[in-house]
Coordinates of N, CA and C and ligand atoms in Angstrom, one line a residue:
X1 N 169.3 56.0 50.2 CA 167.9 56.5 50.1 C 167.8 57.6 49.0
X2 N 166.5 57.4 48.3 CA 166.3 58.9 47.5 C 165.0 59.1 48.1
X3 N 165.5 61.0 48.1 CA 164.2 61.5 48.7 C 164.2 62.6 48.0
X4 N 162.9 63.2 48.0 CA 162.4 64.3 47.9 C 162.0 65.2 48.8
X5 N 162.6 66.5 49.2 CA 161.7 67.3 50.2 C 160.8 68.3 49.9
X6 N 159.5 68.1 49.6 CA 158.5 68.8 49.3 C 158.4 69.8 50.6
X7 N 158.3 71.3 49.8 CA 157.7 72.0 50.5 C 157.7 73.8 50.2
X8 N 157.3 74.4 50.5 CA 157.0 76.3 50.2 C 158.8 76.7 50.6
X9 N 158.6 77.6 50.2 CA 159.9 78.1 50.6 C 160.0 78.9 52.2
X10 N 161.0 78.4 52.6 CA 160.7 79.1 54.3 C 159.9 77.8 54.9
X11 N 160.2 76.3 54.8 CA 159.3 75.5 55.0 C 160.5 74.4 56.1
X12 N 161.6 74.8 56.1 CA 162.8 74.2 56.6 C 163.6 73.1 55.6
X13 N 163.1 72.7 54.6 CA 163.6 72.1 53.6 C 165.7 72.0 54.0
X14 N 165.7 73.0 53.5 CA 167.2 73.5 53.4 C 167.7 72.9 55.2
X15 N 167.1 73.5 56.1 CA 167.7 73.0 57.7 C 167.8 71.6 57.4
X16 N 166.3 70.6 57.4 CA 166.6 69.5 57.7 C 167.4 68.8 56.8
X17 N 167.8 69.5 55.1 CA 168.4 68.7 54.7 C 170.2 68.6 55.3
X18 N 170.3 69.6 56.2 CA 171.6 69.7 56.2 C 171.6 68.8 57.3
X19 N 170.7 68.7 58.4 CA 170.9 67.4 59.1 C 170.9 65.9 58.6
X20 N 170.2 65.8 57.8 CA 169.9 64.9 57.3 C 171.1 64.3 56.2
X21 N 171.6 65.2 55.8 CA 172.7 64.9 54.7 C 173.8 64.0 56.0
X22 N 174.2 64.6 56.7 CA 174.7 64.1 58.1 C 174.5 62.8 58.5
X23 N 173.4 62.4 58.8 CA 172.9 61.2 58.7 C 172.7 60.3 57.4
X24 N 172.1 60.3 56.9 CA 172.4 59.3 55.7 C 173.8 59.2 54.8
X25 N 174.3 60.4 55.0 CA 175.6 60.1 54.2 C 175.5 60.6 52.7
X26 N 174.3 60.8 52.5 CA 174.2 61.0 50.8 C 173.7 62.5 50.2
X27 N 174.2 62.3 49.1 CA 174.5 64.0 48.4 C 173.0 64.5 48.5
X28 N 173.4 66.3 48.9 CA 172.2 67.1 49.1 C 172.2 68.2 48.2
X29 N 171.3 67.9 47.2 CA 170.9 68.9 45.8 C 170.0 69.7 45.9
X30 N 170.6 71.2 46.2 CA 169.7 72.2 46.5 C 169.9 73.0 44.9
X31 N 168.3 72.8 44.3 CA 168.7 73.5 42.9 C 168.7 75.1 43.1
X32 N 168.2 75.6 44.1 CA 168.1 77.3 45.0 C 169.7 77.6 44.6
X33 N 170.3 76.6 45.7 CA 171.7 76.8 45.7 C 172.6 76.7 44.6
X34 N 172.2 75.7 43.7 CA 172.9 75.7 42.5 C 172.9 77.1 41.9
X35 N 171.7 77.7 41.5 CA 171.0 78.8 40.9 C 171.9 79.8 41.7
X36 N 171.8 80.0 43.1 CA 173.0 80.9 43.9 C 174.3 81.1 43.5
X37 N 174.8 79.9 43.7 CA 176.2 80.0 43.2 C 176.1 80.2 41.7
X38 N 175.5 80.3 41.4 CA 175.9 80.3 39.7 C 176.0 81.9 39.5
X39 N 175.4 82.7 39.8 CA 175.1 84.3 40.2 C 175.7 84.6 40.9
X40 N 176.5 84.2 42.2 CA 177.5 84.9 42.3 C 178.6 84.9 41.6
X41 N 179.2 83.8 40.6 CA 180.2 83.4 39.3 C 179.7 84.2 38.1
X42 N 178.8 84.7 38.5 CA 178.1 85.5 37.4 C 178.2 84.5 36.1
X43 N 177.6 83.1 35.9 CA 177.7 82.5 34.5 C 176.5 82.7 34.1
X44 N 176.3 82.2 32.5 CA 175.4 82.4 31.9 C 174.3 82.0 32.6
X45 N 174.2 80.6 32.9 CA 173.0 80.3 33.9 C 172.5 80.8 34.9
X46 N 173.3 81.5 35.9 CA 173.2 82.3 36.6 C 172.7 83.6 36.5
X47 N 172.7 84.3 35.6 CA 172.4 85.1 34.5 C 171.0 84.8 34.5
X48 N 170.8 84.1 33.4 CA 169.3 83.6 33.3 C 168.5 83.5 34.3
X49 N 168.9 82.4 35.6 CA 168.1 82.3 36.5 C 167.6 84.0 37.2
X50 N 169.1 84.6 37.2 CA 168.4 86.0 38.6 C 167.2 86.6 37.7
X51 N 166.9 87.0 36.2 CA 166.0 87.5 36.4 C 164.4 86.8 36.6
X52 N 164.6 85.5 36.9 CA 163.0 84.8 37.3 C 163.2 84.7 39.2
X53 N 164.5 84.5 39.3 CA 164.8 84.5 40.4 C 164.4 85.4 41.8
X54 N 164.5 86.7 40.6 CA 164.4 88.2 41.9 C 162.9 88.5 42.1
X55 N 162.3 88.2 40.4 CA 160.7 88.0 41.3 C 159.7 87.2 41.9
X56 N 160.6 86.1 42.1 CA 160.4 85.0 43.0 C 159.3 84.0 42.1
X57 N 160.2 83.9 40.6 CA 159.0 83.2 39.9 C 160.0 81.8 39.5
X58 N 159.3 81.2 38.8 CA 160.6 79.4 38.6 C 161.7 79.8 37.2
X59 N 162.4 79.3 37.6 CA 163.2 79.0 36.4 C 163.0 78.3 35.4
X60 N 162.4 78.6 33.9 CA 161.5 77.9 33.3 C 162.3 76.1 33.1
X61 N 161.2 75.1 32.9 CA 161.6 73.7 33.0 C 163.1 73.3 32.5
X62 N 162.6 73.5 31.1 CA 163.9 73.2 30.0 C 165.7 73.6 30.7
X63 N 165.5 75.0 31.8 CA 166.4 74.7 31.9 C 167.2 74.3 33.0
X64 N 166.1 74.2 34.4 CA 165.9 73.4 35.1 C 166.9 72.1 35.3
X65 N 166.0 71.4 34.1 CA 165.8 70.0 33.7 C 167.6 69.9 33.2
X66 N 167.7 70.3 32.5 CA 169.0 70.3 31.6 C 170.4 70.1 32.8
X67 N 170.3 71.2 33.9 CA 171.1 71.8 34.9 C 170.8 70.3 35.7
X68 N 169.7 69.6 35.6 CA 169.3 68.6 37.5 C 170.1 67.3 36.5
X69 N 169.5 67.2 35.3 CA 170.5 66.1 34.8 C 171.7 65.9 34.6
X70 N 172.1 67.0 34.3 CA 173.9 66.6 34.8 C 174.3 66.4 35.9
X71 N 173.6 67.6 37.0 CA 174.0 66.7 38.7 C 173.3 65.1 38.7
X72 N 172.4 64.9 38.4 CA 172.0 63.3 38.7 C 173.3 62.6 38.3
X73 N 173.8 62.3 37.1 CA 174.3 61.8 36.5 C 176.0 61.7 37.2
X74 N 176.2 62.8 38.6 CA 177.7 62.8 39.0 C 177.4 61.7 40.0
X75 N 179.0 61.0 40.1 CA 179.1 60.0 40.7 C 178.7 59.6 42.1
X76 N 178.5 61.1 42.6 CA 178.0 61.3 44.3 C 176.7 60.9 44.5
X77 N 175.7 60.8 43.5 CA 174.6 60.3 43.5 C 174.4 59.2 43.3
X78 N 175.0 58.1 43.2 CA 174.7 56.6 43.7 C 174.4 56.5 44.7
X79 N 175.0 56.8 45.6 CA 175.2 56.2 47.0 C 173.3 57.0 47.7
X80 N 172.6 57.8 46.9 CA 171.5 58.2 47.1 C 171.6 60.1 47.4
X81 N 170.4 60.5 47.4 CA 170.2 61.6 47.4 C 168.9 62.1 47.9
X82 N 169.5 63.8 48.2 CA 167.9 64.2 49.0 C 168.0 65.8 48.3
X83 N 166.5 65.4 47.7 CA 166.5 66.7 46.6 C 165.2 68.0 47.7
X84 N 166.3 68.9 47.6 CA 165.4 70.2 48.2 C 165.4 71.4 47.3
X85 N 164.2 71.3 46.9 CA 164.0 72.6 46.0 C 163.2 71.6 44.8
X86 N 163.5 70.4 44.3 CA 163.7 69.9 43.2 C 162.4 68.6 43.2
X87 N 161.4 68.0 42.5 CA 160.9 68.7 41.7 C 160.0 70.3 42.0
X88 N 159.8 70.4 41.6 CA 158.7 72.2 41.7 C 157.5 71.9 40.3
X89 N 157.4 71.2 39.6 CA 156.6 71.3 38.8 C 156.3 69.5 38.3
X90 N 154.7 69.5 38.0 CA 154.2 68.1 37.6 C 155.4 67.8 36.3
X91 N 155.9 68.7 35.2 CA 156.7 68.2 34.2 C 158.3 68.0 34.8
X92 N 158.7 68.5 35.8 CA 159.8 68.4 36.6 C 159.8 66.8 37.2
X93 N 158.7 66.7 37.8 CA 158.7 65.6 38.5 C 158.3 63.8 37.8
X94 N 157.3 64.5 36.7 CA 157.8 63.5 35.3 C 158.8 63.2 35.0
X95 N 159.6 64.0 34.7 CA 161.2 63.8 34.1 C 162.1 63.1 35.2
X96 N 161.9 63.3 36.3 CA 163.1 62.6 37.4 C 162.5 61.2 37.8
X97 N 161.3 60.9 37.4 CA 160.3 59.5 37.3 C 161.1 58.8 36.5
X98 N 160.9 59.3 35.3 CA 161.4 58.4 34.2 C 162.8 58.5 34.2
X99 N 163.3 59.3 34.1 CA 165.3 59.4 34.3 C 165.7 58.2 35.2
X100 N 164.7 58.5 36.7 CA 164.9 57.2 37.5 C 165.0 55.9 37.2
X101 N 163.7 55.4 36.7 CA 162.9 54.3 36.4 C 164.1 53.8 34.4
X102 N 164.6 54.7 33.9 CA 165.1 54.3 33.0 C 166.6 53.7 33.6
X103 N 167.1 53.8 34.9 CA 168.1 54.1 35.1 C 168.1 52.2 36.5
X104 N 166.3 51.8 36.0 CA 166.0 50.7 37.1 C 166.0 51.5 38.3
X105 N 165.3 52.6 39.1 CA 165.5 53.3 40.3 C 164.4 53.7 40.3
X106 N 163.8 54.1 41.6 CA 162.7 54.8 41.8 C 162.9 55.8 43.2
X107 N 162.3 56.9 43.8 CA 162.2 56.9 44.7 C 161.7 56.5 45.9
X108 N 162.6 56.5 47.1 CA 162.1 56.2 48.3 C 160.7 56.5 49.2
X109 N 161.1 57.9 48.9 CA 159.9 58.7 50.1 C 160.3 60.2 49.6
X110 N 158.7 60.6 49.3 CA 158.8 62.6 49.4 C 158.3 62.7 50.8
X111 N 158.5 63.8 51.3 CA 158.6 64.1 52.5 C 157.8 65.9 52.4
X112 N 156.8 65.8 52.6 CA 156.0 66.9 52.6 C 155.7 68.1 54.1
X113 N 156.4 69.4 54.0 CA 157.0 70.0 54.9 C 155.5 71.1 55.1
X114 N 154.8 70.4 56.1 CA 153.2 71.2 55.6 C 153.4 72.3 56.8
X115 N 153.3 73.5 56.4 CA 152.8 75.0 57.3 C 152.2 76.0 56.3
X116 N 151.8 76.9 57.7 CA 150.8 77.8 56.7 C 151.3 78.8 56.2
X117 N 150.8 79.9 55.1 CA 151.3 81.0 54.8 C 151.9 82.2 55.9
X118 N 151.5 82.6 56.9 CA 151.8 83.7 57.4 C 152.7 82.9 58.1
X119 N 152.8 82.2 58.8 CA 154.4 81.4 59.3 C 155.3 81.4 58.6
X120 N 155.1 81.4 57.3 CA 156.1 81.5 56.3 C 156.5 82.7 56.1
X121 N 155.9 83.6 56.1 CA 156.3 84.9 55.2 C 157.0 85.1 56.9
X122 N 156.6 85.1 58.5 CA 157.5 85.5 59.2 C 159.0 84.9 59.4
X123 N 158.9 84.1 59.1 CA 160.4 83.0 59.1 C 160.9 83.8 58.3
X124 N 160.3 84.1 56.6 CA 161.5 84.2 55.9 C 161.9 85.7 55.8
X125 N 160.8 86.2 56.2 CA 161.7 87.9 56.4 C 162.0 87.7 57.8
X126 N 162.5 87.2 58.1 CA 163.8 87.0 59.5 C 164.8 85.6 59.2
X127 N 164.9 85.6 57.6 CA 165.8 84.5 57.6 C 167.3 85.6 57.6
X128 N 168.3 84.1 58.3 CA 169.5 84.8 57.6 C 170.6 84.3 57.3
X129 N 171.3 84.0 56.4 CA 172.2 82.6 56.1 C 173.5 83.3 55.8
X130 N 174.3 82.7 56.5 CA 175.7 82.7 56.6 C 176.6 82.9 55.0
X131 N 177.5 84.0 54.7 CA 178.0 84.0 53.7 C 179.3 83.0 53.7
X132 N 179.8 82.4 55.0 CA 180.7 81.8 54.8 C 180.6 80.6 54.7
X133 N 179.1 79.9 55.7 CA 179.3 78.5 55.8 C 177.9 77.9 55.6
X134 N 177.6 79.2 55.1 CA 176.1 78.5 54.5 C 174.8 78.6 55.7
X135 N 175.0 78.2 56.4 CA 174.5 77.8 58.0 C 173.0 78.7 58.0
X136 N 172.1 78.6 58.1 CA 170.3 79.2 58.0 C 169.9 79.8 59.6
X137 N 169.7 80.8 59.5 CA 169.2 81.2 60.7 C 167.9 81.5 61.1
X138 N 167.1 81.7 61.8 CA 165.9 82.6 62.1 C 166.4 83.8 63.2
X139 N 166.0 85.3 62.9 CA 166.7 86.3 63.6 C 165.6 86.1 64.9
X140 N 164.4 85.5 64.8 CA 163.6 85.4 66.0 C 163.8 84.5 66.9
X141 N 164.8 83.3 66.5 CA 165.6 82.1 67.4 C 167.0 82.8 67.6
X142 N 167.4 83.9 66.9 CA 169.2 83.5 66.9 C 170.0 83.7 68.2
X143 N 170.3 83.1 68.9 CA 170.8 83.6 70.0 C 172.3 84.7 69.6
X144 N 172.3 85.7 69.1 CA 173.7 86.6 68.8 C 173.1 87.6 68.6
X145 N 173.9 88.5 67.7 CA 173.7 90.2 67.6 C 172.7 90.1 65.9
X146 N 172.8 88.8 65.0 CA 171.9 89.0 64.4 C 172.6 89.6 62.7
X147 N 174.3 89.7 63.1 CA 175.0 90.3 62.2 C 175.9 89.0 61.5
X148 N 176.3 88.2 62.9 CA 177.2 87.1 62.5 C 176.7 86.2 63.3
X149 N 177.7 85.0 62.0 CA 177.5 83.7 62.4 C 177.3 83.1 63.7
X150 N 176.8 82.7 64.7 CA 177.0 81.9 65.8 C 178.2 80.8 65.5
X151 N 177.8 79.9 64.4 CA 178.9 78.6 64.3 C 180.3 79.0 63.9
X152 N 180.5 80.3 62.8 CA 181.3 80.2 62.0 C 182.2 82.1 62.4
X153 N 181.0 82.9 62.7 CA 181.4 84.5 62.7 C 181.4 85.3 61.6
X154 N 181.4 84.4 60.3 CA 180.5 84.8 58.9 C 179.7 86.0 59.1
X155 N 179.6 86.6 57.8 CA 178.7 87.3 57.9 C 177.6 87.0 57.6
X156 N 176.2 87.6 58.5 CA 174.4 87.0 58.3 C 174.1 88.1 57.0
X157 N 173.2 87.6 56.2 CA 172.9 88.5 54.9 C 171.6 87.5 54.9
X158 N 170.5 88.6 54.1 CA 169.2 88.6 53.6 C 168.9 88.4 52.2
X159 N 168.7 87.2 52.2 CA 168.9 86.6 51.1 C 167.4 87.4 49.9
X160 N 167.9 88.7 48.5 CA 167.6 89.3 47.7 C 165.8 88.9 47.8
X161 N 165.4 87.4 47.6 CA 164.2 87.1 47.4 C 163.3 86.7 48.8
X162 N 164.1 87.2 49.6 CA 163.5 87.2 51.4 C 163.0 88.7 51.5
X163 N 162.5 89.3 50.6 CA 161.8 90.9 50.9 C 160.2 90.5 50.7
X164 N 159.5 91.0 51.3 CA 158.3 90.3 51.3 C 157.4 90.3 50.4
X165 N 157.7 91.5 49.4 CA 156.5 91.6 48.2 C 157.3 90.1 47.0
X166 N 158.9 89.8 47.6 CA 158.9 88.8 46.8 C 158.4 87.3 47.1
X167 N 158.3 87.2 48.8 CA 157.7 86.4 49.2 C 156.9 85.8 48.7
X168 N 155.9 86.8 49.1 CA 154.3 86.9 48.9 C 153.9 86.1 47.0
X169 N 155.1 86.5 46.5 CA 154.7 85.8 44.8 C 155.3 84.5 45.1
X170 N 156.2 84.2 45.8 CA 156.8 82.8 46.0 C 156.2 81.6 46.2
X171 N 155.1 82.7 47.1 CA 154.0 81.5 48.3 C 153.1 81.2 46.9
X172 N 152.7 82.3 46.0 CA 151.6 82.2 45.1 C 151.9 81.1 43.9
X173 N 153.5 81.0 43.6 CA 154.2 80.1 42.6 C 154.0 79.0 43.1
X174 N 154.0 78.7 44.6 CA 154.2 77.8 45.2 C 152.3 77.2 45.0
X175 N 152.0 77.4 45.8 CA 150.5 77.1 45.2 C 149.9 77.0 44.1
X176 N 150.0 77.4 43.1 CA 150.2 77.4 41.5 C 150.6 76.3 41.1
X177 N 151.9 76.2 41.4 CA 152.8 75.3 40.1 C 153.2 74.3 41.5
X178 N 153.5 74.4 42.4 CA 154.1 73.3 42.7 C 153.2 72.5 44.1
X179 N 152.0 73.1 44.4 CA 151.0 72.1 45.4 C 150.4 71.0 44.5
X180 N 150.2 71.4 43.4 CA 149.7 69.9 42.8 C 150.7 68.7 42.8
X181 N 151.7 69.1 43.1 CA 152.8 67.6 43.5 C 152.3 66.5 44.5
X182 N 151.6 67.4 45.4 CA 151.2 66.6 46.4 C 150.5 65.4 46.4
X183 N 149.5 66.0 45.5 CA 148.3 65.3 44.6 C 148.8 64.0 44.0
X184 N 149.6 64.2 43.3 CA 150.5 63.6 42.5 C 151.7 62.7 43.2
X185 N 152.1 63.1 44.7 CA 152.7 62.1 44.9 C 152.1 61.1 45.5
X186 N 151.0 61.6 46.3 CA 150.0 61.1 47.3 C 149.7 60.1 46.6
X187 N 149.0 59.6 45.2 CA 148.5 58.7 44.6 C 149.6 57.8 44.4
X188 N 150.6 58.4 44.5 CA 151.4 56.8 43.8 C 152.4 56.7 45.4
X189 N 151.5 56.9 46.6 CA 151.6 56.5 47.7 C 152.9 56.8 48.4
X190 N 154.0 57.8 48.0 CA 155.0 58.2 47.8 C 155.6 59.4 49.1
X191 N 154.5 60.0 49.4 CA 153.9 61.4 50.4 C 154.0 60.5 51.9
X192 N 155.0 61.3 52.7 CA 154.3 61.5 54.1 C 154.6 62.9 55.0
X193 N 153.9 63.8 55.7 CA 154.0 65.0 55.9 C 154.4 64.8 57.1
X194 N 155.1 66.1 57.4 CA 155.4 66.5 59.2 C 155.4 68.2 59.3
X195 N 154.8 67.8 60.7 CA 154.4 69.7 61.4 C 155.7 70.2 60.9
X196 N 155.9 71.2 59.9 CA 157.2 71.9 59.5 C 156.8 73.2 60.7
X197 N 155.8 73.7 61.1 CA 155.9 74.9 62.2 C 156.6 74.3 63.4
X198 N 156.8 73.1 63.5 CA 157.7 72.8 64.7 C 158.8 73.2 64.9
X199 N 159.4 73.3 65.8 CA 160.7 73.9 65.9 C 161.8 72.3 65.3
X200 N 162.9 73.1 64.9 CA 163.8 72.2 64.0 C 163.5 71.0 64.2
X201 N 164.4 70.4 65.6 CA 164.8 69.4 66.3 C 163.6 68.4 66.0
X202 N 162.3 69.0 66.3 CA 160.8 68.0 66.4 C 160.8 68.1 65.2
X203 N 160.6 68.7 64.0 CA 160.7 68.5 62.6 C 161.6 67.3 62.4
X204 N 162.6 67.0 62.9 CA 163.8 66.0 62.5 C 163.4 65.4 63.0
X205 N 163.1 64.8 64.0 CA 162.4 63.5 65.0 C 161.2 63.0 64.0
X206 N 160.5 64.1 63.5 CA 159.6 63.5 62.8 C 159.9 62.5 61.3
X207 N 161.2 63.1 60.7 CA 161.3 62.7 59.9 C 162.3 61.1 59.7
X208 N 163.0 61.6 60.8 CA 163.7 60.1 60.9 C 162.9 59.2 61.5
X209 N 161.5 59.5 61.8 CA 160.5 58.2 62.5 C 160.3 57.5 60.9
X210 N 159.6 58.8 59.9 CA 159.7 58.0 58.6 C 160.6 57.4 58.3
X211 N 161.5 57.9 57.7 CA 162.9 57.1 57.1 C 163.0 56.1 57.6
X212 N 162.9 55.7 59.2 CA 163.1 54.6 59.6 C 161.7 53.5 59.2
X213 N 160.8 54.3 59.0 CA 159.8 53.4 58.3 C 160.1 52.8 56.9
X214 N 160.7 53.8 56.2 CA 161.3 53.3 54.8 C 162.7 52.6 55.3
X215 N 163.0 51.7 56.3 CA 163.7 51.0 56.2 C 165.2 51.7 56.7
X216 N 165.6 53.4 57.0 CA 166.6 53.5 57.3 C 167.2 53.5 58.4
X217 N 168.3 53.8 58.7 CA 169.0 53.0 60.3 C 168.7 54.5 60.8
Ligands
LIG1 P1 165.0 78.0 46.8 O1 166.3 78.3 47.4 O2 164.7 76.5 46.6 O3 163.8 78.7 47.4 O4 165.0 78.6 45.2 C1 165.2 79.9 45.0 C2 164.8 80.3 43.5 O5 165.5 79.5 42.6 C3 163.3 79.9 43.3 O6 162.4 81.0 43.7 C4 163.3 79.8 41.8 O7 163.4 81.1 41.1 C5 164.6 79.1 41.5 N1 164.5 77.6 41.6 C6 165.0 76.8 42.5 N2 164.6 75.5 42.2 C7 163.8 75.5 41.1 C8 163.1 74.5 40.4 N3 163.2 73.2 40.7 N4 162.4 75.0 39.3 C9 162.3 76.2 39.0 N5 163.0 77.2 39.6 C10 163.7 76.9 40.7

């Protein structure tokens, strides 16, 4: 399957892809996370990205685009993919049309993660993600001290662009530049949404009713 997971940031994108990756079997492209790891390696790209990064604004296209084509192009991506984070912009989402479609491929299904602003801004200043194993928490679900991992015993950290005045421009970028996707996918019939305020588990139930409508086991 190729998918796309449309949605705000703090929208669960990242959770269900990590279940989901589980289930389908196929590579999970988080361009957030690329952009992460790249800054903690401190490389040039990484570089680049933190400063659009920290005020919670996009990484301009060109170089985006440059970075998502070379992951398309690794071998892990045959077997299909589930892009979170990726497109964010109408010229983003042009280019992975055509890259596809040149390539004989189209996508399956975007998957639109609909909740409202102030659900968002509470999730994400109580997110907290695991420095060891990656793992996403909410400190308002976590069953522990709120310091470490439950799965792993990692340490919990607050991810730099989880402070709220960064939020707050996130949600605005997000509405900006990247709600017209919707628009855009909706027409070429591509869009189906699920209650993202649900709690995980019902978010995932919802989504594997689709997939299984796009035909997956
Ligand atoms: P995320 O983890 O998906 O919320 O992404 C964190 C940050 O990385 C965003 O606020 C942007 O600065 C940058 N970023 C991630 N994906 C993209 C993208 N597709 N286009 C532009 N910037 C991106």
């Amino acid at each position: 399957m190729r998918l796309v997971l449309l949605g705000a940031p703090g929208s669960g994108k990242g959770t269900q892809a990590a279940l989901l990756k589980e289930r389908l079997g196929c590579a999970h492209v988080s361009t957030g996370d690329i952009f992460r790891k790249n800054l903690k390696k401190e490389t040039p790209l990484g570089l680049l990205a933190r400063s659009y990064m920290d005020k919670g604004a996009l990484v301009p296209d060109e170089v985006v685009l440059k970075m998502v084509s070379g992951r398309l192009l690794e071998p892990d991506m045959k077997a299909g993919f589930l892009l979170d984070g990726f497109p964010r912009t109408i010229a983003q989402a042009e280019f992975l049309e055509s890259f596809l479609a040149e390539r004989g491929q189209a996508l399956d299904a975007v998957i639109l993660f609909d909740i409202g602003d102030e659900a968002l801004v509470r999730r994400l200043s109580n997110r907290r993600t695991c420095r060891s194993c990656g793992a996403i928490f909410n400190l308002l679900t976590l069953d522990g001290d709120g310091h470490s991992c439950p799965a792993c015993s990692g340490e919990l950290y607050q991810r730099d662009d989880d402070e709220e005045s960064v939020i707050r421009n996130r949600l605005k970028v997000f509405h900006d530049q990247t709600q017209p996707l919707i628009d855009w996918y909706g027409k070429k019939g591509l869009l189906s949404a699920v209650d993202a305020s649900q709690a995980p588990e019902a978010a995932y139930g919802d989504i594997a009713a689709i997939l299984k409508r796009h035909g997956a086991s």
